[in-house]
Coordinates of C-alpha atoms in Angstrom, one line a residue:
Q1 CA 78.8 168.9 263.6
V2 CA 77.7 165.1 263.8
Q3 CA 75.7 164.1 266.8
L4 CA 75.5 160.2 267.8
V5 CA 72.4 159.2 270.2
E6 CA 72.7 155.8 271.9
S7 CA 70.4 153.8 273.3
G8 CA 69.8 150.3 274.7
G9 CA 72.3 150.1 277.4
G10 CA 71.0 148.6 281.0
L11 CA 71.5 145.4 283.3
V12 CA 71.4 142.0 282.1
Q13 CA 72.4 138.4 283.6
A14 CA 75.0 136.4 282.3
G15 CA 73.9 134.4 279.0
G16 CA 71.3 137.0 278.4
S17 CA 71.1 139.5 275.3
L18 CA 71.0 143.4 274.6
R19 CA 70.9 145.5 271.4
L20 CA 72.4 148.7 271.3
S21 CA 71.4 151.2 268.7
C22 CA 73.0 154.6 267.8
A23 CA 71.8 157.2 265.2
A24 CA 73.5 159.8 263.5
S25 CA 72.4 163.2 262.6
G26 CA 73.9 166.6 261.1
R27 CA 74.1 168.7 258.2
D28 CA 74.2 167.3 254.6
F29 CA 76.8 164.3 255.3
R30 CA 76.9 161.0 254.6
I31 CA 78.6 158.6 257.4
N32 CA 80.8 155.9 255.7
R33 CA 82.2 154.0 258.8
M34 CA 80.7 153.2 262.2
G35 CA 81.4 151.0 265.1
W36 CA 81.5 150.3 268.7
Y37 CA 83.9 150.6 271.2
R38 CA 83.9 149.6 274.7
Q39 CA 86.1 150.6 278.3
A40 CA 86.0 148.9 281.7
P41 CA 87.4 150.2 284.6
G42 CA 90.8 150.8 284.9
K43 CA 91.3 149.8 281.0
Q44 CA 92.1 151.2 277.9
R45 CA 89.1 151.8 275.1
E46 CA 88.8 149.0 272.9
L47 CA 87.3 148.2 269.5
V48 CA 84.1 145.7 269.7
A49 CA 83.1 145.9 266.1
V50 CA 83.1 148.2 263.2
V51 CA 81.2 148.1 259.7
Y52 CA 82.1 149.8 256.6
S53 CA 80.5 151.5 253.9
G54 CA 81.0 148.4 251.5
G55 CA 79.2 145.9 254.4
S56 CA 82.5 144.5 255.6
T57 CA 82.8 144.0 259.3
N58 CA 85.3 143.3 261.7
Y59 CA 85.2 142.0 265.3
A60 CA 87.3 141.8 268.6
D61 CA 88.1 138.1 269.3
S62 CA 86.5 138.1 272.7
V63 CA 83.3 138.9 271.0
K64 CA 83.3 137.0 267.6
G65 CA 80.4 134.5 267.2
R66 CA 78.2 136.2 270.1
F67 CA 77.9 139.8 268.5
T68 CA 76.7 141.3 265.4
I69 CA 76.9 144.6 264.0
S70 CA 74.8 146.1 261.5
R71 CA 73.4 149.2 259.8
D72 CA 70.5 151.1 258.3
N73 CA 72.7 153.4 255.8
A74 CA 69.3 155.3 254.8
K75 CA 69.1 156.3 258.5
N76 CA 72.7 156.2 259.6
T77 CA 72.1 153.9 262.2
V78 CA 74.1 151.2 263.8
Y79 CA 73.5 148.5 265.9
L80 CA 74.9 146.1 268.0
Q81 CA 73.3 142.6 268.9
M82 CA 75.0 141.2 271.9
N83 CA 74.2 137.6 273.0
S84 CA 75.4 135.0 275.3
L85 CA 76.5 138.0 277.2
K86 CA 79.5 137.5 280.1
P87 CA 80.4 139.4 283.2
E88 CA 83.9 140.4 281.3
D89 CA 81.7 142.3 278.6
T90 CA 80.7 144.9 281.5
A91 CA 81.9 148.3 280.1
V92 CA 81.0 151.4 278.7
Y93 CA 80.1 151.0 275.3
Y94 CA 80.8 154.2 272.9
C95 CA 79.4 154.6 269.3
A96 CA 81.6 156.0 266.8
A97 CA 81.3 157.2 263.1
D98 CA 83.6 158.6 260.4
R99 CA 83.0 160.2 256.7
N100 CA 86.3 158.0 256.0
N101 CA 87.1 154.1 256.1
Y102 CA 90.3 154.7 257.0
G103 CA 92.1 156.5 260.2
G104 CA 90.5 157.6 263.7
M105 CA 86.9 157.8 264.3
N106 CA 86.0 161.7 264.2
Y107 CA 82.8 161.4 265.9
W108 CA 81.7 159.8 269.2
G109 CA 78.5 159.3 271.5
K110 CA 78.7 159.9 275.2
G111 CA 78.7 156.1 275.9
T112 CA 76.2 153.8 277.4
L113 CA 76.7 151.7 280.3
V114 CA 76.3 147.9 279.8
T115 CA 76.4 145.7 283.2
V116 CA 76.3 141.9 283.2
S117 CA 75.7 140.1 286.5
A118 CA 77.4 136.8 287.0

């Protein structure tokens, strides 16, 4: 079983920055794809950003130019640098990972709350 441990959530003012991190651990495995999702109150979970094993990335339109996803492959750790935060970014952010570069994510963190004040 793969365990994902998240950190970095909290309260920040609009225009500020936060960095989320997530480390994957387990037994004799290699994580090929890692990403971040978020879920705001009353809304469905949505993709924020994902990074593939080859280094390519995808971002939601709402965060392009403001958020940057990166990873440390040796440590199976993914980061999300969030700049120019807006109140609409407020949500529970979930780390996710998978052994493949296709299909749904099989491993999920417990989530960390990000609150952006107006």
